[in-house]
PDB file of C-alpha atoms in Angstrom:
ATOM      1  CA  MET A   1      41.961 151.299 190.961  1.00 78.00           C
ATOM      2  CA  LEU A   2      41.140 153.686 193.813  1.00 87.00           C
ATOM      3  CA  PRO A   3      39.653 157.132 193.089  1.00 90.00           C
ATOM      4  CA  HIS A   4      41.896 160.196 193.489  1.00 90.00           C
ATOM      5  CA  ASP A   5      39.173 162.772 194.174  1.00 90.00           C
ATOM      6  CA  VAL A   6      35.527 162.998 195.279  1.00 89.00           C
ATOM      7  CA  VAL A   7      34.187 163.232 191.714  1.00 88.00           C
ATOM      8  CA  SER A   8      35.988 160.087 190.576  1.00 88.00           C
ATOM      9  CA  PHE A   9      34.748 158.299 193.720  1.00 90.00           C
ATOM     10  CA  VAL A  10      31.116 159.074 192.880  1.00 89.00           C
ATOM     11  CA  VAL A  11      31.573 158.222 189.182  1.00 87.00           C
ATOM     12  CA  GLN A  12      33.240 154.915 189.972  1.00 87.00           C
ATOM     13  CA  VAL A  13      30.480 153.858 192.375  1.00 89.00           C
ATOM     14  CA  VAL A  14      27.632 154.980 190.106  1.00 81.00           C
ATOM     15  CA  ARG A  15      29.092 152.951 187.224  1.00 81.00           C
ATOM     16  CA  GLY A  16      29.208 149.777 189.307  1.00 78.00           C
ATOM     17  CA  THR A  17      30.625 149.042 192.740  1.00 85.00           C
ATOM     18  CA  LEU A  18      33.736 149.984 194.724  1.00 90.00           C
ATOM     19  CA  GLU A  19      35.331 147.724 197.317  1.00 91.00           C
ATOM     20  CA  CYS A  20      37.763 149.378 199.705  1.00 91.00           C
ATOM     21  CA  SER A  21      38.183 150.595 203.274  1.00 93.00           C
ATOM     22  CA  VAL A  22      37.722 154.107 204.636  1.00 95.00           C
ATOM     23  CA  ALA A  23      41.468 154.103 205.314  1.00 94.00           C
ATOM     24  CA  ASP A  24      42.099 153.378 201.607  1.00 94.00           C
ATOM     25  CA  LEU A  25      39.927 156.332 200.598  1.00 95.00           C
ATOM     26  CA  LYS A  26      41.586 158.623 203.125  1.00 94.00           C
ATOM     27  CA  ASN A  27      44.981 157.771 201.625  1.00 94.00           C
ATOM     28  CA  SER A  28      43.964 157.979 197.958  1.00 94.00           C
ATOM     29  CA  VAL A  29      41.370 160.774 197.689  1.00 93.00           C
ATOM     30  CA  ASP A  30      43.100 164.164 197.652  1.00 91.00           C
ATOM     31  CA  ASP A  31      40.107 165.855 199.329  1.00 89.00           C
ATOM     32  CA  PHE A  32      40.418 163.485 202.314  1.00 93.00           C
ATOM     33  CA  LYS A  33      44.161 163.264 202.904  1.00 92.00           C
ATOM     34  CA  ASP A  34      44.457 166.191 205.318  1.00 91.00           C
ATOM     35  CA  LEU A  35      41.200 165.488 207.164  1.00 93.00           C
ATOM     36  CA  PRO A  36      40.931 163.608 210.477  1.00 93.00           C
ATOM     37  CA  SER A  37      39.285 160.203 210.210  1.00 92.00           C
ATOM     38  CA  LEU A  38      35.948 161.306 211.714  1.00 93.00           C
ATOM     39  CA  ALA A  39      35.730 164.142 209.198  1.00 93.00           C
ATOM     40  CA  VAL A  40      36.344 161.688 206.344  1.00 94.00           C
ATOM     41  CA  ILE A  41      33.506 159.503 207.602  1.00 94.00           C
ATOM     42  CA  ARG A  42      31.185 162.531 207.802  1.00 93.00           C
ATOM     43  CA  GLU A  43      32.104 163.558 204.242  1.00 92.00           C
ATOM     44  CA  LEU A  44      31.514 160.037 202.965  1.00 94.00           C
ATOM     45  CA  MET A  45      28.141 159.843 204.717  1.00 93.00           C
ATOM     46  CA  MET A  46      27.022 163.089 203.073  1.00 91.00           C
ATOM     47  CA  LEU A  47      28.272 161.933 199.655  1.00 90.00           C
ATOM     48  CA  CYS A  48      26.446 158.629 199.981  1.00 90.00           C
ATOM     49  CA  GLU A  49      23.209 160.335 200.997  1.00 87.00           C
ATOM     50  CA  ARG A  50      23.451 162.977 198.266  1.00 84.00           C
ATOM     51  CA  HIS A  51      24.166 160.483 195.458  1.00 86.00           C
ATOM     52  CA  ASN A  52      21.952 157.622 196.692  1.00 86.00           C
ATOM     53  CA  ILE A  53      24.880 155.322 197.463  1.00 91.00           C
ATOM     54  CA  SER A  54      24.616 152.394 199.859  1.00 90.00           C
ATOM     55  CA  VAL A  55      27.566 151.051 201.817  1.00 92.00           C
ATOM     56  CA  SER A  56      28.064 147.826 203.771  1.00 89.00           C
ATOM     57  CA  PRO A  57      29.172 147.495 206.504  1.00 88.00           C
ATOM     58  CA  GLY A  58      27.942 150.935 207.570  1.00 89.00           C
ATOM     59  CA  LEU A  59      30.458 153.763 207.807  1.00 92.00           C
ATOM     60  CA  THR A  60      30.063 153.989 211.574  1.00 88.00           C
ATOM     61  CA  ASP A  61      30.526 150.233 212.072  1.00 88.00           C
ATOM     62  CA  GLY A  62      33.814 148.448 212.624  1.00 88.00           C
ATOM     63  CA  GLU A  63      37.280 149.837 211.936  1.00 91.00           C
ATOM     64  CA  LEU A  64      38.622 152.260 209.326  1.00 92.00           C
ATOM     65  CA  SER A  65      40.617 149.390 207.834  1.00 92.00           C
ATOM     66  CA  ASP A  66      37.535 147.170 207.320  1.00 91.00           C
ATOM     67  CA  ARG A  67      36.734 146.568 203.669  1.00 90.00           C
ATOM     68  CA  ARG A  68      33.405 148.027 202.559  1.00 92.00           C
ATOM     69  CA  LEU A  69      31.245 147.726 199.485  1.00 92.00           C
ATOM     70  CA  PHE A  70      29.911 150.951 197.966  1.00 92.00           C
ATOM     71  CA  SER A  71      27.120 150.698 195.387  1.00 90.00           C
ATOM     72  CA  ALA A  72      24.630 153.088 193.764  1.00 86.00           C
ATOM     73  CA  ARG A  73      20.943 152.415 194.404  1.00 83.00           C
ATOM     74  CA  PRO A  74      19.121 152.278 191.045  1.00 86.00           C
ATOM     75  CA  GLU A  75      16.111 154.506 190.404  1.00 86.00           C
ATOM     76  CA  LEU A  76      12.817 152.873 189.389  1.00 87.00           C
ATOM     77  CA  ASN A  77      13.181 153.965 185.750  1.00 91.00           C
ATOM     78  CA  GLN A  78      16.427 151.977 185.538  1.00 91.00           C
ATOM     79  CA  PHE A  79      14.578 148.820 186.565  1.00 94.00           C
ATOM     80  CA  VAL A  80      11.931 149.528 183.915  1.00 95.00           C
ATOM     81  CA  GLN A  81      14.515 150.193 181.198  1.00 95.00           C
ATOM     82  CA  GLU A  82      16.549 147.084 182.003  1.00 95.00           C
ATOM     83  CA  ALA A  83      13.425 144.903 182.154  1.00 96.00           C
ATOM     84  CA  ASP A  84      12.131 146.272 178.828  1.00 96.00           C
ATOM     85  CA  LYS A  85      15.487 145.600 177.205  1.00 96.00           C
ATOM     86  CA  ALA A  86      15.662 142.021 178.507  1.00 96.00           C
ATOM     87  CA  LEU A  87      12.070 141.216 177.502  1.00 97.00           C
ATOM     88  CA  GLU A  88      12.556 142.717 174.052  1.00 96.00           C
ATOM     89  CA  ALA A  89      15.642 140.540 173.500  1.00 95.00           C
ATOM     90  CA  GLY A  90      13.397 137.610 174.405  1.00 95.00           C
ATOM     91  CA  GLN A  91      16.041 135.183 175.591  1.00 94.00           C
ATOM     92  CA  GLU A  92      18.463 134.474 178.392  1.00 95.00           C
ATOM     93  CA  ASN A  93      22.163 135.162 178.080  1.00 95.00           C
ATOM     94  CA  GLY A  94      25.256 135.716 180.209  1.00 94.00           C
ATOM     95  CA  ARG A  95      23.650 138.686 181.966  1.00 96.00           C
ATOM     96  CA  THR A  96      19.937 137.852 181.802  1.00 97.00           C
ATOM     97  CA  GLU A  97      17.899 135.144 183.537  1.00 98.00           C
ATOM     98  CA  PHE A  98      14.135 134.526 183.561  1.00 98.00           C
ATOM     99  CA  LYS A  99      12.330 132.717 186.393  1.00 98.00           C
ATOM    100  CA  GLN A 100       8.627 131.969 186.112  1.00 97.00           C
ATOM    101  CA  THR A 101       8.252 131.949 189.896  1.00 97.00           C
ATOM    102  CA  PHE A 102      10.335 132.394 193.019  1.00 98.00           C
ATOM    103  CA  PHE A 103       8.888 129.524 195.059  1.00 97.00           C
ATOM    104  CA  LEU A 104       5.793 128.040 193.386  1.00 94.00           C
ATOM    105  CA  ASN A 105       6.271 124.748 191.523  1.00 93.00           C
ATOM    106  CA  VAL A 106       3.940 125.529 188.613  1.00 92.00           C
ATOM    107  CA  ARG A 107       4.129 122.098 186.961  1.00 90.00           C
ATOM    108  CA  ARG A 108       3.288 120.292 190.184  1.00 88.00           C
ATOM    109  CA  PHE A 109       0.521 122.787 191.004  1.00 87.00           C
ATOM    110  CA  GLU A 110      -1.081 122.439 187.570  1.00 86.00           C
ATOM    111  CA  ARG A 111      -0.874 118.640 187.796  1.00 88.00           C
ATOM    112  CA  ASP A 112      -2.108 118.477 191.379  1.00 87.00           C
ATOM    113  CA  PRO A 113      -3.526 121.715 192.875  1.00 83.00           C
ATOM    114  CA  GLU A 114      -3.959 119.986 196.236  1.00 82.00           C
ATOM    115  CA  SER A 115      -0.149 119.606 196.536  1.00 78.00           C
ATOM    116  CA  THR A 116       0.182 123.234 197.614  1.00 75.00           C
ATOM    117  CA  LYS A 117      -1.671 122.438 200.838  1.00 74.00           C
ATOM    118  CA  THR A 118       1.191 120.257 202.079  1.00 76.00           C
ATOM    119  CA  SER A 119       4.178 121.951 200.415  1.00 79.00           C
ATOM    120  CA  PRO A 120       3.222 125.290 198.855  1.00 85.00           C
ATOM    121  CA  ARG A 121       6.791 126.582 198.611  1.00 92.00           C
ATOM    122  CA  ASP A 122       9.439 124.592 196.758  1.00 93.00           C
ATOM    123  CA  GLU A 123      12.927 125.123 198.243  1.00 94.00           C
ATOM    124  CA  GLN A 124      14.622 123.851 195.078  1.00 94.00           C
ATOM    125  CA  ILE A 125      12.920 126.530 193.010  1.00 96.00           C
ATOM    126  CA  ILE A 126      13.908 129.165 195.579  1.00 97.00           C
ATOM    127  CA  HIS A 127      17.485 127.921 195.373  1.00 97.00           C
ATOM    128  CA  SER A 128      17.417 128.387 191.601  1.00 97.00           C
ATOM    129  CA  SER A 129      17.011 132.164 192.017  1.00 97.00           C
ATOM    130  CA  VAL A 130      19.580 132.302 194.841  1.00 97.00           C
ATOM    131  CA  LYS A 131      22.016 130.405 192.619  1.00 97.00           C
ATOM    132  CA  THR A 132      21.511 132.924 189.801  1.00 98.00           C
ATOM    133  CA  VAL A 133      22.171 135.917 192.064  1.00 98.00           C
ATOM    134  CA  CYS A 134      25.357 134.297 193.399  1.00 97.00           C
ATOM    135  CA  GLY A 135      26.491 133.470 189.878  1.00 97.00           C
ATOM    136  CA  PHE A 136      25.990 137.071 188.759  1.00 97.00           C
ATOM    137  CA  LEU A 137      27.873 138.416 191.806  1.00 96.00           C
ATOM    138  CA  ASN A 138      30.856 136.206 190.986  1.00 95.00           C
ATOM    139  CA  ALA A 139      30.808 137.005 187.263  1.00 95.00           C
ATOM    140  CA  GLU A 140      29.943 140.239 185.451  1.00 93.00           C
ATOM    141  CA  GLY A 141      26.641 141.018 187.148  1.00 95.00           C
ATOM    142  CA  GLY A 142      23.263 140.715 185.476  1.00 96.00           C
ATOM    143  CA  ILE A 143      19.492 140.979 185.692  1.00 97.00           C
ATOM    144  CA  LEU A 144      17.081 138.393 187.094  1.00 98.00           C
ATOM    145  CA  LEU A 145      13.421 138.731 186.125  1.00 98.00           C
ATOM    146  CA  ILE A 146      11.048 136.771 188.382  1.00 98.00           C
ATOM    147  CA  GLY A 147       7.556 136.237 187.015  1.00 98.00           C
ATOM    148  CA  VAL A 148       8.765 135.700 183.446  1.00 98.00           C
ATOM    149  CA  LYS A 149       8.658 132.400 181.542  1.00 97.00           C
ATOM    150  CA  ASP A 150      11.649 131.025 179.640  1.00 95.00           C
ATOM    151  CA  ASN A 151      10.182 132.331 176.368  1.00 95.00           C
ATOM    152  CA  ALA A 152       9.964 135.860 177.877  1.00 96.00           C
ATOM    153  CA  ASP A 153       6.169 135.734 178.283  1.00 96.00           C
ATOM    154  CA  ILE A 154       5.039 137.431 181.492  1.00 97.00           C
ATOM    155  CA  TYR A 155       3.554 135.120 184.120  1.00 97.00           C
ATOM    156  CA  GLY A 156       3.421 137.569 187.037  1.00 97.00           C
ATOM    157  CA  VAL A 157       4.393 137.128 190.671  1.00 97.00           C
ATOM    158  CA  GLN A 158       0.734 137.637 191.674  1.00 96.00           C
ATOM    159  CA  GLU A 159       0.224 133.922 190.961  1.00 94.00           C
ATOM    160  CA  GLU A 160       2.371 133.146 194.001  1.00 95.00           C
ATOM    161  CA  LEU A 161       0.695 135.499 196.465  1.00 95.00           C
ATOM    162  CA  PRO A 162      -1.931 133.011 197.734  1.00 93.00           C
ATOM    163  CA  PHE A 163       0.885 130.682 198.818  1.00 93.00           C
ATOM    164  CA  LEU A 164       2.882 133.150 200.899  1.00 94.00           C
ATOM    165  CA  PRO A 165       3.528 132.081 204.513  1.00 91.00           C
ATOM    166  CA  THR A 166       2.046 135.380 205.744  1.00 90.00           C
ATOM    167  CA  SER A 167      -1.557 136.212 206.570  1.00 92.00           C
ATOM    168  CA  GLU A 168      -1.527 139.216 204.208  1.00 93.00           C
ATOM    169  CA  LYS A 169      -0.950 138.086 200.604  1.00 94.00           C
ATOM    170  CA  THR A 170       0.597 141.272 199.237  1.00 95.00           C
ATOM    171  CA  LEU A 171       3.446 142.198 196.915  1.00 94.00           C
ATOM    172  CA  ASP A 172       5.228 143.842 199.849  1.00 93.00           C
ATOM    173  CA  ASN A 173       5.187 140.568 201.775  1.00 94.00           C
ATOM    174  CA  TRP A 174       6.312 138.691 198.674  1.00 96.00           C
ATOM    175  CA  GLU A 175       9.330 141.009 198.468  1.00 95.00           C
ATOM    176  CA  LEU A 176      10.098 140.571 202.175  1.00 94.00           C
ATOM    177  CA  PHE A 177       9.961 136.806 201.691  1.00 96.00           C
ATOM    178  CA  PHE A 178      12.388 137.114 198.751  1.00 96.00           C
ATOM    179  CA  TRP A 179      14.964 139.118 200.727  1.00 95.00           C
ATOM    180  CA  ASP A 180      14.617 136.864 203.778  1.00 94.00           C
ATOM    181  CA  LYS A 181      15.373 133.785 201.676  1.00 96.00           C
ATOM    182  CA  LEU A 182      18.310 135.470 199.963  1.00 95.00           C
ATOM    183  CA  LYS A 183      19.747 136.597 203.288  1.00 94.00           C
ATOM    184  CA  ALA A 184      19.361 133.120 204.768  1.00 95.00           C
ATOM    185  CA  SER A 185      21.136 131.508 201.808  1.00 96.00           C
ATOM    186  CA  ILE A 186      24.113 133.805 201.108  1.00 96.00           C
ATOM    187  CA  PHE A 187      26.954 133.865 203.608  1.00 94.00           C
ATOM    188  CA  ASP A 188      27.789 137.361 204.894  1.00 92.00           C
ATOM    189  CA  PHE A 189      24.792 138.688 202.978  1.00 92.00           C
ATOM    190  CA  ASN A 190      25.077 142.179 204.478  1.00 87.00           C
ATOM    191  CA  PHE A 191      28.393 142.660 202.699  1.00 90.00           C
ATOM    192  CA  PHE A 192      26.931 141.782 199.284  1.00 92.00           C
ATOM    193  CA  ALA A 193      23.576 143.517 199.827  1.00 90.00           C
ATOM    194  CA  PRO A 194      24.603 146.879 198.271  1.00 89.00           C
ATOM    195  CA  ALA A 195      25.350 145.052 194.999  1.00 92.00           C
ATOM    196  CA  ILE A 196      21.815 143.595 194.822  1.00 94.00           C
ATOM    197  CA  SER A 197      18.685 145.680 194.293  1.00 93.00           C
ATOM    198  CA  GLY A 198      15.134 144.803 193.358  1.00 94.00           C
ATOM    199  CA  ALA A 199      11.851 146.419 192.377  1.00 94.00           C
ATOM    200  CA  PHE A 200       8.466 145.496 190.936  1.00 95.00           C
ATOM    201  CA  VAL A 201       7.752 146.522 187.359  1.00 96.00           C
ATOM    202  CA  GLN A 202       4.166 146.516 186.114  1.00 95.00           C
ATOM    203  CA  TYR A 203       3.098 145.196 182.704  1.00 95.00           C
ATOM    204  CA  GLU A 204      -0.654 145.762 182.303  1.00 91.00           C
ATOM    205  CA  ASP A 205      -2.212 143.742 185.152  1.00 92.00           C
ATOM    206  CA  ARG A 206       0.913 141.695 185.865  1.00 95.00           C
ATOM    207  CA  SER A 207       3.916 142.512 188.049  1.00 97.00           C
ATOM    208  CA  ILE A 208       7.380 141.049 187.708  1.00 97.00           C
ATOM    209  CA  PHE A 209      10.205 141.444 190.202  1.00 97.00           C
ATOM    210  CA  VAL A 210      13.400 142.794 188.666  1.00 97.00           C
ATOM    211  CA  VAL A 211      16.691 142.079 190.435  1.00 97.00           C
ATOM    212  CA  LEU A 212      19.755 144.040 189.325  1.00 96.00           C
ATOM    213  CA  VAL A 213      23.072 142.545 190.403  1.00 95.00           C
ATOM    214  CA  HIS A 214      26.463 144.268 190.237  1.00 92.00           C
ATOM    215  CA  PRO A 215      29.612 142.139 190.151  1.00 91.00           C
ATOM    216  CA  VAL A 216      31.788 141.947 193.257  1.00 90.00           C
ATOM    217  CA  GLN A 217      35.380 141.395 192.204  1.00 81.00           C
ATOM    218  CA  LYS A 218      37.459 141.196 195.371  1.00 79.00           C
ATOM    219  CA  ARG A 219      35.409 138.639 197.250  1.00 87.00           C
ATOM    220  CA  LEU A 220      33.635 135.431 196.261  1.00 93.00           C
ATOM    221  CA  CYS A 221      29.961 135.034 197.019  1.00 95.00           C
ATOM    222  CA  ILE A 222      29.395 131.717 198.795  1.00 96.00           C
ATOM    223  CA  CYS A 223      25.926 130.332 199.364  1.00 96.00           C
ATOM    224  CA  LYS A 224      24.293 127.270 200.872  1.00 95.00           C
ATOM    225  CA  SER A 225      23.811 124.267 198.612  1.00 93.00           C
ATOM    226  CA  LYS A 226      20.431 123.077 197.394  1.00 89.00           C
ATOM    227  CA  ASP A 227      20.124 120.678 200.327  1.00 88.00           C
ATOM    228  CA  ARG A 228      21.544 123.414 202.636  1.00 85.00           C
ATOM    229  CA  ASN A 229      24.190 120.998 203.959  1.00 89.00           C
ATOM    230  CA  ASP A 230      27.171 122.429 202.102  1.00 93.00           C
ATOM    231  CA  GLU A 231      28.813 125.682 201.008  1.00 95.00           C
ATOM    232  CA  VAL A 232      29.064 126.283 197.264  1.00 97.00           C
ATOM    233  CA  VAL A 233      30.323 128.859 194.765  1.00 97.00           C
ATOM    234  CA  TYR A 234      28.375 129.515 191.559  1.00 97.00           C
ATOM    235  CA  LEU A 235      29.521 131.351 188.431  1.00 97.00           C
ATOM    236  CA  ARG A 236      27.493 132.660 185.504  1.00 96.00           C
ATOM    237  CA  THR A 237      28.983 131.546 182.183  1.00 93.00           C
ATOM    238  CA  GLY A 238      26.970 131.993 179.008  1.00 90.00           C
ATOM    239  CA  ASN A 239      23.305 131.442 179.782  1.00 91.00           C
ATOM    240  CA  LYS A 240      24.034 128.936 182.567  1.00 94.00           C
ATOM    241  CA  THR A 241      24.943 129.227 186.237  1.00 96.00           C
ATOM    242  CA  SER A 242      27.317 126.462 187.287  1.00 96.00           C
ATOM    243  CA  LYS A 243      28.677 125.141 190.560  1.00 96.00           C
ATOM    244  CA  LEU A 244      32.460 125.443 190.638  1.00 96.00           C
ATOM    245  CA  SER A 245      34.853 122.712 191.671  1.00 95.00           C
ATOM    246  CA  ILE A 246      37.674 123.509 194.097  1.00 94.00           C
ATOM    247  CA  ARG A 247      40.100 123.732 191.186  1.00 95.00           C
ATOM    248  CA  GLU A 248      37.793 126.092 189.283  1.00 95.00           C
ATOM    249  CA  ILE A 249      37.432 128.279 192.380  1.00 95.00           C
ATOM    250  CA  GLU A 250      41.223 128.441 192.646  1.00 93.00           C
ATOM    251  CA  MET A 251      41.479 129.504 188.986  1.00 92.00           C
ATOM    252  CA  LEU A 252      38.755 132.146 189.441  1.00 91.00           C
ATOM    253  CA  VAL A 253      40.542 133.640 192.465  1.00 89.00           C
ATOM    254  CA  SER A 254      43.848 133.607 190.584  1.00 87.00           C
ATOM    255  CA  ASN A 255      42.363 135.363 187.534  1.00 83.00           C
ATOM    256  CA  ARG A 256      40.755 137.997 189.745  1.00 78.00           C
ATOM    257  CA  SER A 257      44.064 138.671 191.500  1.00 70.00           C
ATOM    258  CA  LEU A 258      45.728 139.271 188.132  1.00 62.00           C
ATOM    259  CA  LYS A 259      42.968 141.719 187.121  1.00 61.00           C
ATOM    260  CA  ILE A 260      43.306 143.665 190.376  1.00 52.00           C
ATOM    261  CA  LEU A 261      47.071 143.904 189.885  1.00 48.00           C
TER     262      LEU A 261
END
C-alpha cells in the first residue's frame, strides 16, 4: 500500500522497506501531486537525508518510473539491541542465524593449521552467509550474527583477520571483504543493498558482525550457487535456509502477488 502523505511515507520506510517508483509517490502522496517532478525528487532527497533513509537506485539515476527500494539505515544501538536479544535467546530460528566465521574453515584449521597457507578462505563457508542473507530477503527478514557459534557462544571475527587477502588485517578490511563478496554473489546487489545493513558489536575483547536484513516483497533475490555456475533462489523457513525448486519459486511469486493485491 502506497503512502498518502509525507508522514506516512517516512513511517512506512522506518518500519521496514518501501518498493515503488518516484512516479508512484508523485501520484499517491498528497504533498507531491501538484509539484513538478524535479521538485518531488528534491523533496524526497531532503526527506531521505533528514530521516537517514537510503534509496537504490539513487533518486537522480534512471527514470521516474523506475522501481526503487527505500529503507531506513539502523543506528548502532539498534544493532546492539538486536544482537543482545538474539544472544540471550541462545538459538537460531526463522529470523536469527549464527555463523562462527565468514570465511575461515575452523575445523580444517584446527586439524591442520598449515592448510590456511594454501586455501585460507573457504568459498563454501562464505556462500553459507550469502545464502542466509538471500533467504532472509525472500522471507520475513532477519538477523545474521557472524563470529557466533551455533550454541550462541561468541567466537569473534578477530580470529579471521590474519587470513584476510589484504596487507592490513583490520576490522575495516574484514567488513570491506564481506560487502565485496556479498555484492559479487547477489544479482543486482545495488537494488537490494538498502535492505541490508551491518555493524560490529563489541563483547568484552571480541567483536561480532551483525547483519540486519529487511524483507523485499516485490522482487526475488537471486544469487550465485555454491559452485558459482548457476543462479539460485533461497528462502528462510524455520531455522533453515533452503534452495527452492522452480515449482516452489512459482508458488512463492504467486503468494506474493496475492499479498500485494
